[in-house]
mmCIF file of C-alpha atoms and ligand atoms in Angstrom:
data_model
loop_
_atom_site.group_PDB
_atom_site.id
_atom_site.type_symbol
_atom_site.label_atom_id
_atom_site.label_comp_id
_atom_site.label_asym_id
_atom_site.label_seq_id
_atom_site.Cartn_x
_atom_site.Cartn_y
_atom_site.Cartn_z
ATOM 1 C CA UNK A 1 -70.045 74.801 9.064
ATOM 2 C CA UNK A 2 -73.438 76.000 7.974
ATOM 3 C CA UNK A 3 -75.174 78.435 10.240
ATOM 4 C CA UNK A 4 -78.419 77.211 11.753
ATOM 5 C CA UNK A 5 -81.278 78.107 9.447
ATOM 6 C CA UNK A 6 -84.789 77.694 10.812
ATOM 7 C CA UNK A 7 -86.990 75.345 8.718
ATOM 8 C CA UNK A 8 -89.344 78.290 8.290
ATOM 9 C CA UNK A 9 -86.665 80.072 6.259
ATOM 10 C CA UNK A 10 -86.346 77.098 3.936
ATOM 11 C CA UNK A 11 -90.117 76.988 3.564
ATOM 12 C CA UNK A 12 -90.195 80.716 2.819
ATOM 13 C CA UNK A 13 -87.369 80.295 0.298
ATOM 14 C CA UNK A 14 -89.230 77.490 -1.462
ATOM 15 C CA UNK A 15 -92.343 79.625 -1.625
ATOM 16 C CA UNK A 16 -90.412 82.568 -3.083
ATOM 17 C CA UNK A 17 -88.885 80.302 -5.724
ATOM 18 C CA UNK A 18 -92.275 78.818 -6.657
ATOM 19 C CA UNK A 19 -93.770 82.270 -7.046
ATOM 20 C CA UNK A 20 -91.010 83.570 -9.323
ATOM 21 C CA UNK A 21 -88.821 85.431 -6.823
ATOM 22 C CA UNK A 22 -85.048 85.459 -6.107
ATOM 23 C CA UNK A 23 -83.240 83.663 -3.301
ATOM 24 C CA UNK A 24 -79.513 83.876 -2.597
ATOM 25 C CA UNK A 25 -78.324 80.321 -1.945
ATOM 26 C CA UNK A 26 -75.180 78.936 -0.354
ATOM 27 C CA UNK A 27 -73.163 76.381 -2.317
ATOM 28 C CA UNK A 28 -69.780 74.823 -1.644
ATOM 29 C CA UNK A 29 -68.198 77.119 -4.279
ATOM 30 C CA UNK A 30 -69.728 80.592 -3.997
ATOM 31 C CA UNK A 31 -73.182 81.992 -3.158
ATOM 32 C CA UNK A 32 -75.673 81.857 -6.050
ATOM 33 C CA UNK A 33 -78.554 84.124 -6.987
ATOM 34 C CA UNK A 34 -81.336 81.600 -7.684
ATOM 35 C CA UNK A 35 -84.657 81.536 -9.487
ATOM 36 C CA UNK A 36 -86.928 78.866 -11.007
ATOM 37 C CA UNK A 37 -84.955 77.787 -14.087
ATOM 38 C CA UNK A 38 -88.164 76.900 -15.933
ATOM 39 C CA UNK A 39 -89.779 80.370 -15.587
ATOM 40 C CA UNK A 40 -88.383 82.959 -18.036
ATOM 41 C CA UNK A 41 -89.758 85.885 -16.050
ATOM 42 C CA UNK A 42 -88.075 84.697 -12.863
ATOM 43 C CA UNK A 43 -84.849 84.165 -14.774
ATOM 44 C CA UNK A 44 -85.077 87.667 -16.234
ATOM 45 C CA UNK A 45 -85.112 89.002 -12.659
ATOM 46 C CA UNK A 46 -81.676 87.433 -12.073
ATOM 47 C CA UNK A 47 -80.194 89.330 -15.007
ATOM 48 C CA UNK A 48 -81.761 92.569 -13.803
ATOM 49 C CA UNK A 49 -80.565 92.150 -10.212
ATOM 50 C CA UNK A 50 -76.976 91.499 -11.344
ATOM 51 C CA UNK A 51 -76.878 93.990 -14.230
ATOM 52 C CA UNK A 52 -75.804 90.936 -16.185
ATOM 53 C CA UNK A 53 -75.774 91.057 -19.977
ATOM 54 C CA UNK A 54 -78.136 88.600 -21.613
ATOM 55 C CA UNK A 55 -75.301 86.990 -23.652
ATOM 56 C CA UNK A 56 -73.958 85.347 -20.466
ATOM 57 C CA UNK A 57 -75.847 82.097 -19.790
ATOM 58 C CA UNK A 58 -76.702 80.667 -16.372
ATOM 59 C CA UNK A 59 -75.866 77.379 -14.646
ATOM 60 C CA UNK A 60 -78.863 75.230 -13.619
ATOM 61 C CA UNK A 61 -78.714 73.458 -10.231
ATOM 62 C CA UNK A 62 -80.312 70.054 -9.526
ATOM 63 C CA UNK A 63 -81.150 68.244 -6.275
ATOM 64 C CA UNK A 64 -79.483 65.139 -7.603
ATOM 65 C CA UNK A 65 -78.400 63.405 -10.789
ATOM 66 C CA UNK A 66 -81.819 61.727 -11.255
ATOM 67 C CA UNK A 67 -83.196 65.152 -12.258
ATOM 68 C CA UNK A 68 -81.264 65.259 -15.533
ATOM 69 C CA UNK A 69 -84.271 64.482 -17.771
ATOM 70 C CA UNK A 70 -85.912 67.667 -16.506
ATOM 71 C CA UNK A 71 -83.176 69.853 -17.966
ATOM 72 C CA UNK A 72 -81.074 68.135 -20.642
ATOM 73 C CA UNK A 73 -82.023 66.212 -23.771
ATOM 74 C CA UNK A 74 -79.319 63.547 -23.312
ATOM 75 C CA UNK A 75 -76.903 62.466 -20.621
ATOM 76 C CA UNK A 76 -74.105 60.572 -22.389
ATOM 77 C CA UNK A 77 -71.891 57.925 -20.723
ATOM 78 C CA UNK A 78 -69.013 60.347 -20.118
ATOM 79 C CA UNK A 79 -71.382 62.698 -18.259
ATOM 80 C CA UNK A 80 -72.691 59.778 -16.176
ATOM 81 C CA UNK A 81 -69.189 58.766 -15.201
ATOM 82 C CA UNK A 82 -68.230 62.320 -14.166
ATOM 83 C CA UNK A 83 -71.478 62.879 -12.293
ATOM 84 C CA UNK A 84 -71.051 59.596 -10.410
ATOM 85 C CA UNK A 85 -67.585 60.703 -9.311
ATOM 86 C CA UNK A 86 -67.980 64.412 -8.691
ATOM 87 C CA UNK A 87 -71.651 65.195 -7.853
ATOM 88 C CA UNK A 88 -72.637 66.675 -5.563
ATOM 89 C CA UNK A 89 -69.673 68.954 -6.129
ATOM 90 C CA UNK A 90 -68.003 71.797 -8.040
ATOM 91 C CA UNK A 91 -68.308 70.449 -11.571
ATOM 92 C CA UNK A 92 -70.635 71.930 -14.227
ATOM 93 C CA UNK A 93 -71.372 69.879 -17.322
ATOM 94 C CA UNK A 94 -72.502 71.595 -20.549
ATOM 95 C CA UNK A 95 -74.970 69.335 -22.409
ATOM 96 C CA UNK A 96 -77.738 69.659 -25.032
ATOM 97 C CA UNK A 97 -80.633 71.424 -23.337
ATOM 98 C CA UNK A 98 -84.176 70.071 -23.026
ATOM 99 C CA UNK A 99 -87.064 72.059 -24.474
ATOM 100 C CA UNK A 100 -88.200 72.842 -20.889
ATOM 101 C CA UNK A 101 -85.231 75.207 -20.422
ATOM 102 C CA UNK A 102 -86.050 78.739 -21.593
ATOM 103 C CA UNK A 103 -83.669 80.321 -24.100
ATOM 104 C CA UNK A 104 -82.957 83.125 -21.666
ATOM 105 C CA UNK A 105 -81.206 80.688 -19.344
ATOM 106 C CA UNK A 106 -78.774 79.591 -22.096
ATOM 107 C CA UNK A 107 -78.531 82.893 -23.972
ATOM 108 C CA UNK A 108 -80.057 81.206 -26.950
ATOM 109 C CA UNK A 109 -77.460 78.423 -27.042
ATOM 110 C CA UNK A 110 -78.638 74.821 -27.660
ATOM 111 C CA UNK A 111 -76.691 73.690 -24.551
ATOM 112 C CA UNK A 112 -77.182 74.183 -20.815
ATOM 113 C CA UNK A 113 -74.761 74.016 -17.893
ATOM 114 C CA UNK A 114 -75.894 71.777 -15.007
ATOM 115 C CA UNK A 115 -74.571 70.704 -11.655
ATOM 116 C CA UNK A 116 -75.603 69.265 -8.271
ATOM 117 C CA UNK A 117 -74.299 71.677 -5.586
ATOM 118 C CA UNK A 118 -72.806 70.220 -2.404
ATOM 119 C CA UNK A 119 -74.570 72.184 0.313
ATOM 120 C CA UNK A 120 -77.279 70.690 2.550
ATOM 121 C CA UNK A 121 -79.424 73.846 2.697
ATOM 122 C CA UNK A 122 -79.519 74.353 -1.019
ATOM 123 C CA UNK A 123 -80.192 70.702 -1.749
ATOM 124 C CA UNK A 124 -83.062 70.826 0.795
ATOM 125 C CA UNK A 125 -84.405 73.974 -0.923
ATOM 126 C CA UNK A 126 -84.182 72.265 -4.327
ATOM 127 C CA UNK A 127 -86.204 69.305 -2.969
ATOM 128 C CA UNK A 128 -88.843 71.459 -1.289
ATOM 129 C CA UNK A 129 -89.297 73.778 -4.296
ATOM 130 C CA UNK A 130 -89.108 70.702 -6.549
ATOM 131 C CA UNK A 131 -87.732 72.888 -9.321
ATOM 132 C CA UNK A 132 -84.320 73.212 -10.957
ATOM 133 C CA UNK A 133 -82.660 76.503 -9.981
ATOM 134 C CA UNK A 134 -80.867 78.792 -12.412
ATOM 135 C CA UNK A 135 -78.178 80.543 -10.411
ATOM 136 C CA UNK A 136 -75.156 82.609 -11.366
ATOM 137 C CA UNK A 137 -72.818 83.823 -8.614
ATOM 138 C CA UNK A 138 -74.619 86.330 -6.373
ATOM 139 C CA UNK A 139 -72.499 89.405 -7.216
ATOM 140 C CA UNK A 140 -73.007 92.333 -9.559
ATOM 141 C CA UNK A 141 -71.737 91.393 -13.014
ATOM 142 C CA UNK A 142 -67.919 91.321 -13.262
ATOM 143 C CA UNK A 143 -67.337 91.906 -9.529
ATOM 144 C CA UNK A 144 -65.804 89.747 -6.818
ATOM 145 C CA UNK A 145 -67.695 86.520 -6.152
ATOM 146 C CA UNK A 146 -69.469 86.208 -2.750
ATOM 147 C CA UNK A 147 -68.374 83.444 -0.378
ATOM 148 C CA UNK A 148 -70.358 84.586 2.689
ATOM 149 C CA UNK A 149 -73.937 85.729 3.182
ATOM 150 C CA UNK A 150 -72.529 89.146 4.218
ATOM 151 C CA UNK A 151 -70.849 89.533 0.811
ATOM 152 C CA UNK A 152 -74.267 89.020 -0.768
ATOM 153 C CA UNK A 153 -75.852 91.579 1.573
ATOM 154 C CA UNK A 154 -73.174 94.116 0.816
ATOM 155 C CA UNK A 155 -73.426 93.690 -2.938
ATOM 156 C CA UNK A 156 -77.099 92.888 -3.628
ATOM 157 C CA UNK A 157 -79.124 94.263 -0.699
ATOM 158 C CA UNK A 158 -82.604 95.170 -1.800
ATOM 159 C CA UNK A 159 -82.292 93.219 -5.029
ATOM 160 C CA UNK A 160 -82.994 89.747 -3.616
ATOM 161 C CA UNK A 161 -86.072 88.513 -1.771
ATOM 162 C CA UNK A 162 -84.263 86.266 0.726
ATOM 163 C CA UNK A 163 -80.672 85.350 1.609
ATOM 164 C CA UNK A 164 -80.198 81.839 2.949
ATOM 165 C CA UNK A 165 -77.162 81.984 5.257
ATOM 166 C CA UNK A 166 -75.264 78.693 4.953
ATOM 167 C CA UNK A 167 -71.976 79.951 6.419
ATOM 168 C CA UNK A 168 -68.746 80.530 4.498
ATOM 169 C CA UNK A 169 -68.362 78.521 1.288
ATOM 170 C CA UNK A 170 -66.157 75.450 1.746
ATOM 171 C CA UNK A 171 -64.425 75.398 -1.641
ATOM 172 C CA UNK A 172 -64.422 79.154 -2.331
ATOM 173 C CA UNK A 173 -63.840 79.157 -6.078
ATOM 174 C CA UNK A 174 -66.462 78.532 -8.762
ATOM 175 C CA UNK A 175 -67.145 75.169 -10.379
ATOM 176 C CA UNK A 176 -65.018 73.724 -13.137
ATOM 177 C CA UNK A 177 -66.971 73.938 -16.414
ATOM 178 C CA UNK A 178 -66.660 71.099 -18.888
ATOM 179 C CA UNK A 179 -68.487 70.836 -22.228
ATOM 180 C CA UNK A 180 -69.350 67.283 -23.256
ATOM 181 C CA UNK A 181 -69.922 66.678 -26.981
ATOM 182 C CA UNK A 182 -69.279 63.838 -29.406
ATOM 183 C CA UNK A 183 -67.651 61.738 -26.706
ATOM 184 C CA UNK A 184 -65.065 64.381 -25.861
ATOM 185 C CA UNK A 185 -64.689 66.873 -23.023
ATOM 186 C CA UNK A 186 -63.507 70.464 -23.309
ATOM 187 C CA UNK A 187 -62.473 72.640 -20.382
ATOM 188 C CA UNK A 188 -64.300 76.001 -20.469
ATOM 189 C CA UNK A 189 -63.387 77.264 -16.986
ATOM 190 C CA UNK A 190 -60.883 75.900 -14.446
ATOM 191 C CA UNK A 191 -62.535 75.655 -11.046
ATOM 192 C CA UNK A 192 -63.173 73.690 -7.868
ATOM 193 C CA UNK A 193 -62.446 70.228 -9.331
ATOM 194 C CA UNK A 194 -58.841 70.193 -10.514
ATOM 195 C CA UNK A 195 -58.494 69.187 -14.160
ATOM 196 C CA UNK A 196 -55.987 66.499 -13.145
ATOM 197 C CA UNK A 197 -58.756 64.702 -11.184
ATOM 198 C CA UNK A 198 -61.068 64.819 -14.179
ATOM 199 C CA UNK A 199 -58.426 63.471 -16.532
ATOM 200 C CA UNK A 200 -57.778 60.623 -14.098
ATOM 201 C CA UNK A 201 -61.368 59.483 -14.774
ATOM 202 C CA UNK A 202 -61.967 60.215 -18.475
ATOM 203 C CA UNK A 203 -58.543 60.696 -19.973
ATOM 204 C CA UNK A 204 -57.302 63.754 -21.827
ATOM 205 C CA UNK A 205 -59.532 66.824 -21.829
ATOM 206 C CA UNK A 206 -59.338 69.475 -24.572
ATOM 207 C CA UNK A 207 -57.982 72.669 -23.128
ATOM 208 C CA UNK A 208 -58.398 75.475 -25.629
ATOM 209 C CA UNK A 209 -56.382 78.621 -24.876
ATOM 210 C CA UNK A 210 -58.821 80.135 -22.403
ATOM 211 C CA UNK A 211 -58.511 83.865 -22.644
ATOM 212 C CA UNK A 212 -58.716 86.753 -24.832
ATOM 213 C CA UNK A 213 -61.219 86.096 -27.588
ATOM 214 C CA UNK A 214 -64.066 88.564 -27.780
ATOM 215 C CA UNK A 215 -66.609 85.743 -27.617
ATOM 216 C CA UNK A 216 -65.185 83.016 -25.391
ATOM 217 C CA UNK A 217 -66.928 79.622 -25.411
ATOM 218 C CA UNK A 218 -68.026 80.234 -21.833
ATOM 219 C CA UNK A 219 -69.091 83.873 -22.058
ATOM 220 C CA UNK A 220 -68.272 84.484 -18.414
ATOM 221 C CA UNK A 221 -64.633 84.036 -19.307
ATOM 222 C CA UNK A 222 -64.230 87.671 -20.259
ATOM 223 C CA UNK A 223 -60.788 89.099 -19.683
ATOM 224 C CA UNK A 224 -61.988 91.381 -16.955
ATOM 225 C CA UNK A 225 -64.060 89.559 -14.384
ATOM 226 C CA UNK A 226 -64.085 88.666 -10.703
ATOM 227 C CA UNK A 227 -62.610 92.117 -10.206
ATOM 228 C CA UNK A 228 -62.136 94.215 -7.082
ATOM 229 C CA UNK A 229 -62.619 97.988 -7.411
ATOM 230 C CA UNK A 230 -59.069 98.490 -6.305
ATOM 231 C CA UNK A 231 -56.399 98.048 -8.958
ATOM 232 C CA UNK A 232 -54.785 94.640 -8.691
ATOM 233 C CA UNK A 233 -51.288 93.778 -9.967
ATOM 234 C CA UNK A 234 -49.789 90.294 -10.231
ATOM 235 C CA UNK A 235 -46.110 90.418 -9.197
ATOM 236 C CA UNK A 236 -43.384 87.753 -9.259
ATOM 237 C CA UNK A 237 -41.746 89.061 -6.097
ATOM 238 C CA UNK A 238 -42.861 91.488 -3.393
ATOM 239 C CA UNK A 239 -42.105 95.017 -4.663
ATOM 240 C CA UNK A 240 -40.585 97.792 -2.580
ATOM 241 C CA UNK A 241 -43.137 100.543 -1.959
ATOM 242 C CA UNK A 242 -42.907 104.290 -2.045
ATOM 243 C CA UNK A 243 -43.733 105.801 1.370
ATOM 244 C CA UNK A 244 -46.952 107.374 0.214
ATOM 245 C CA UNK A 245 -48.511 104.279 -1.389
ATOM 246 C CA UNK A 246 -51.257 102.476 0.476
ATOM 247 C CA UNK A 247 -50.784 98.970 -0.761
ATOM 248 C CA UNK A 248 -52.256 95.589 0.055
ATOM 249 C CA UNK A 249 -50.569 92.228 -0.467
ATOM 250 C CA UNK A 250 -52.232 88.906 -1.257
ATOM 251 C CA UNK A 251 -49.958 85.901 -0.601
ATOM 252 C CA UNK A 252 -50.657 82.212 -1.415
ATOM 253 C CA UNK A 253 -48.578 81.164 1.612
ATOM 254 C CA UNK A 254 -46.444 82.757 4.291
ATOM 255 C CA UNK A 255 -43.084 84.098 3.216
ATOM 256 C CA UNK A 256 -39.859 84.066 5.220
ATOM 257 C CA UNK A 257 -37.488 86.948 5.782
ATOM 258 C CA UNK A 258 -39.313 89.368 3.550
ATOM 259 C CA UNK A 259 -40.095 92.773 5.001
ATOM 260 C CA UNK A 260 -43.799 93.414 4.660
ATOM 261 C CA UNK A 261 -43.782 96.503 6.854
ATOM 262 C CA UNK A 262 -44.599 98.958 4.060
ATOM 263 C CA UNK A 263 -47.902 97.233 3.394
ATOM 264 C CA UNK A 264 -51.123 98.569 4.861
ATOM 265 C CA UNK A 265 -52.815 95.187 4.697
ATOM 266 C CA UNK A 266 -51.447 91.679 4.148
ATOM 267 C CA UNK A 267 -53.568 88.575 3.506
ATOM 268 C CA UNK A 268 -51.871 85.151 3.763
ATOM 269 C CA UNK A 269 -54.258 82.611 2.197
ATOM 270 C CA UNK A 270 -52.657 79.531 3.745
ATOM 271 C CA UNK A 271 -49.788 79.467 6.245
ATOM 272 C CA UNK A 272 -48.838 76.013 4.988
ATOM 273 C CA UNK A 273 -49.282 76.676 1.268
ATOM 274 C CA UNK A 274 -52.357 74.446 1.001
ATOM 275 C CA UNK A 275 -54.199 75.289 -2.241
ATOM 276 C CA UNK A 276 -57.471 73.967 -0.829
ATOM 277 C CA UNK A 277 -57.212 76.341 2.130
ATOM 278 C CA UNK A 278 -56.096 79.189 -0.128
ATOM 279 C CA UNK A 279 -59.127 78.723 -2.431
ATOM 280 C CA UNK A 280 -61.503 78.749 0.565
ATOM 281 C CA UNK A 281 -60.061 82.130 1.676
ATOM 282 C CA UNK A 282 -59.438 83.711 -1.698
ATOM 283 C CA UNK A 283 -62.509 85.815 -2.344
ATOM 284 C CA UNK A 284 -62.943 86.696 1.350
ATOM 285 C CA UNK A 285 -59.403 88.093 1.395
ATOM 286 C CA UNK A 286 -59.996 90.054 -1.788
ATOM 287 C CA UNK A 287 -63.244 91.509 -0.361
ATOM 288 C CA UNK A 288 -61.360 92.635 2.753
ATOM 289 C CA UNK A 289 -58.513 94.195 0.723
ATOM 290 C CA UNK A 290 -60.999 95.884 -1.540
ATOM 291 C CA UNK A 291 -62.586 97.586 1.513
ATOM 292 C CA UNK A 292 -59.299 98.799 2.972
ATOM 293 C CA UNK A 293 -59.091 101.958 0.834
ATOM 294 C CA UNK A 294 -55.877 100.960 -0.850
ATOM 295 C CA UNK A 295 -54.248 102.460 -3.928
ATOM 296 C CA UNK A 296 -53.190 99.053 -5.193
ATOM 297 C CA UNK A 297 -53.289 95.337 -4.355
ATOM 298 C CA UNK A 298 -50.186 93.273 -5.165
ATOM 299 C CA UNK A 299 -50.725 89.530 -5.576
ATOM 300 C CA UNK A 300 -48.187 86.720 -5.899
ATOM 301 C CA UNK A 301 -49.336 83.970 -8.269
ATOM 302 C CA UNK A 302 -50.179 80.412 -7.176
ATOM 303 C CA UNK A 303 -48.345 77.201 -8.246
ATOM 304 C CA UNK A 304 -49.898 76.288 -11.620
ATOM 305 C CA UNK A 305 -51.355 72.941 -10.607
ATOM 306 C CA UNK A 306 -54.595 71.598 -9.038
ATOM 307 C CA UNK A 307 -56.734 74.385 -7.629
ATOM 308 C CA UNK A 308 -53.844 76.747 -8.297
ATOM 309 C CA UNK A 309 -54.939 76.858 -11.977
ATOM 310 C CA UNK A 310 -58.400 78.119 -11.094
ATOM 311 C CA UNK A 311 -56.932 80.675 -8.641
ATOM 312 C CA UNK A 312 -54.404 81.993 -11.181
ATOM 313 C CA UNK A 313 -57.273 82.276 -13.695
ATOM 314 C CA UNK A 314 -59.304 84.377 -11.250
ATOM 315 C CA UNK A 315 -56.244 86.510 -10.414
ATOM 316 C CA UNK A 316 -55.556 87.265 -14.067
ATOM 317 C CA UNK A 317 -59.132 88.369 -14.641
ATOM 318 C CA UNK A 318 -59.135 90.441 -11.458
ATOM 319 C CA UNK A 319 -55.940 92.155 -12.666
ATOM 320 C CA UNK A 320 -57.276 92.915 -16.144
ATOM 321 C CA UNK A 321 -58.662 96.412 -16.481
HETATM 322 O O1 LIG B 401 -69.743 77.394 -8.786
HETATM 323 C C1 LIG B 401 -70.445 77.896 -9.658
HETATM 324 O O2 LIG B 401 -70.415 77.522 -10.866
HETATM 325 C C2 LIG B 401 -71.358 79.033 -9.210
HETATM 326 C C3 LIG B 401 -72.424 78.446 -8.249
HETATM 327 C C4 LIG B 401 -73.464 79.474 -7.866
HETATM 328 O O3 LIG B 401 -72.986 77.343 -8.822
HETATM 329 N N1 LIG B 401 -71.978 79.633 -10.333
HETATM 330 C C5 LIG B 401 -71.336 80.400 -11.222
HETATM 331 O O4 LIG B 401 -72.143 80.994 -12.158
HETATM 332 O O5 LIG B 401 -70.144 80.620 -11.156
HETATM 333 P P1 LIG B 401 -71.724 82.187 -13.139
HETATM 334 O O6 LIG B 401 -72.951 82.567 -13.813
HETATM 335 O O7 LIG B 401 -71.025 83.230 -12.324
HETATM 336 O O8 LIG B 401 -70.766 81.522 -14.116
HETATM 337 C C6 LIG B 401 -71.290 80.547 -14.988
HETATM 338 C C7 LIG B 401 -70.490 80.438 -16.252
HETATM 339 C C8 LIG B 401 -70.563 81.615 -17.098
HETATM 340 O O9 LIG B 401 -69.274 82.073 -17.431
HETATM 341 C C9 LIG B 401 -71.290 81.140 -18.351
HETATM 342 O O10 LIG B 401 -70.788 81.763 -19.438
HETATM 343 C C10 LIG B 401 -70.968 79.659 -18.338
HETATM 344 O O11 LIG B 401 -70.968 79.332 -16.990
HETATM 345 N N2 LIG B 401 -72.022 78.901 -19.027
HETATM 346 C C11 LIG B 401 -73.270 78.692 -18.599
HETATM 347 N N3 LIG B 401 -73.986 77.992 -19.486
HETATM 348 C C12 LIG B 401 -73.163 77.789 -20.531
HETATM 349 C C13 LIG B 401 -73.301 77.117 -21.804
HETATM 350 N N4 LIG B 401 -74.443 76.594 -22.196
HETATM 351 N N5 LIG B 401 -72.210 77.086 -22.598
HETATM 352 C C14 LIG B 401 -71.045 77.623 -22.227
HETATM 353 N N6 LIG B 401 -70.885 78.250 -21.044
HETATM 354 C C15 LIG B 401 -71.904 78.354 -20.232
HETATM 355 MG MG1 LIG B 402 -69.887 84.714 -11.694
#
């Protein structure tokens, strides 16, 4: 659960947002690095703090669905249906942007990504600041996403005016991104809402081959992303190790009868094989492995269904060098 945060911190955070500063915010997915989405100078500070290239647009966070006219030009029936079912929650909708949204937020695109995050502290901050918040994940560009306030401190200390500590993120993997246009939905990033649940509401969703184009539809979907510093290899079975290798192992669930003794560090994401639990632990486990001075991290893939799709996507990008 969320750590206790004194109301004075929330007030300070709201003040920082209103004056153009940066606040790290807890969400149910990962921590975000937030600024006033309507202020181009504040938004520019996000890109600077993350060393993020300007071609990678930001998601805008709202206190609730009633804020849509502040950020998008239209909110079609399909978006309404999805918002009613999944907000607050880990679903980002890409829609035509309103003129109030600076081009910097959207990297010059005519669309903007919006969502209502499911975390009480951040929704309270949104209400107090009374401003939509542009927030990418609070990590340096391309690196592992932060799912605790400590991860943010380790990666962005000195580059953010305040970190709101809301405890570990409940979902642990970024939002699902869906573009809505001409009455159809297209999956741009698998994430915290499984695509099966979305299709149960609106029917078939376009799923373009999400991978290796130089300019993917969601620019954050670069081949190499969400990456630890340590080399990561996806393996189908647990490899035998040479005696001198310091290796780590990332397992979706516990394995029987397999000798793990050669491994310096082993992370089991869920004893029972729950994908929900595995997602919640995923980035924390990778952060720990990345700090264990290993030569290599071996990872077994997840079942390719539900949250397993989002996790396999993150693994593939973490493994790409
Ligand atoms: O769960 C999340 O989505 C977290 C929390 C903080 O909300 N945020 C997050 O932001 O993952 P970020 O910046 O790390 O990833 C946002 C992705 C980027 O890959 C970006 O390319 C895509 O959203 N995106 C944003 N606006 C877009 C747009 N107008 N069209 C296509 N893709 C867009
Ligand atoms: Mg990110």
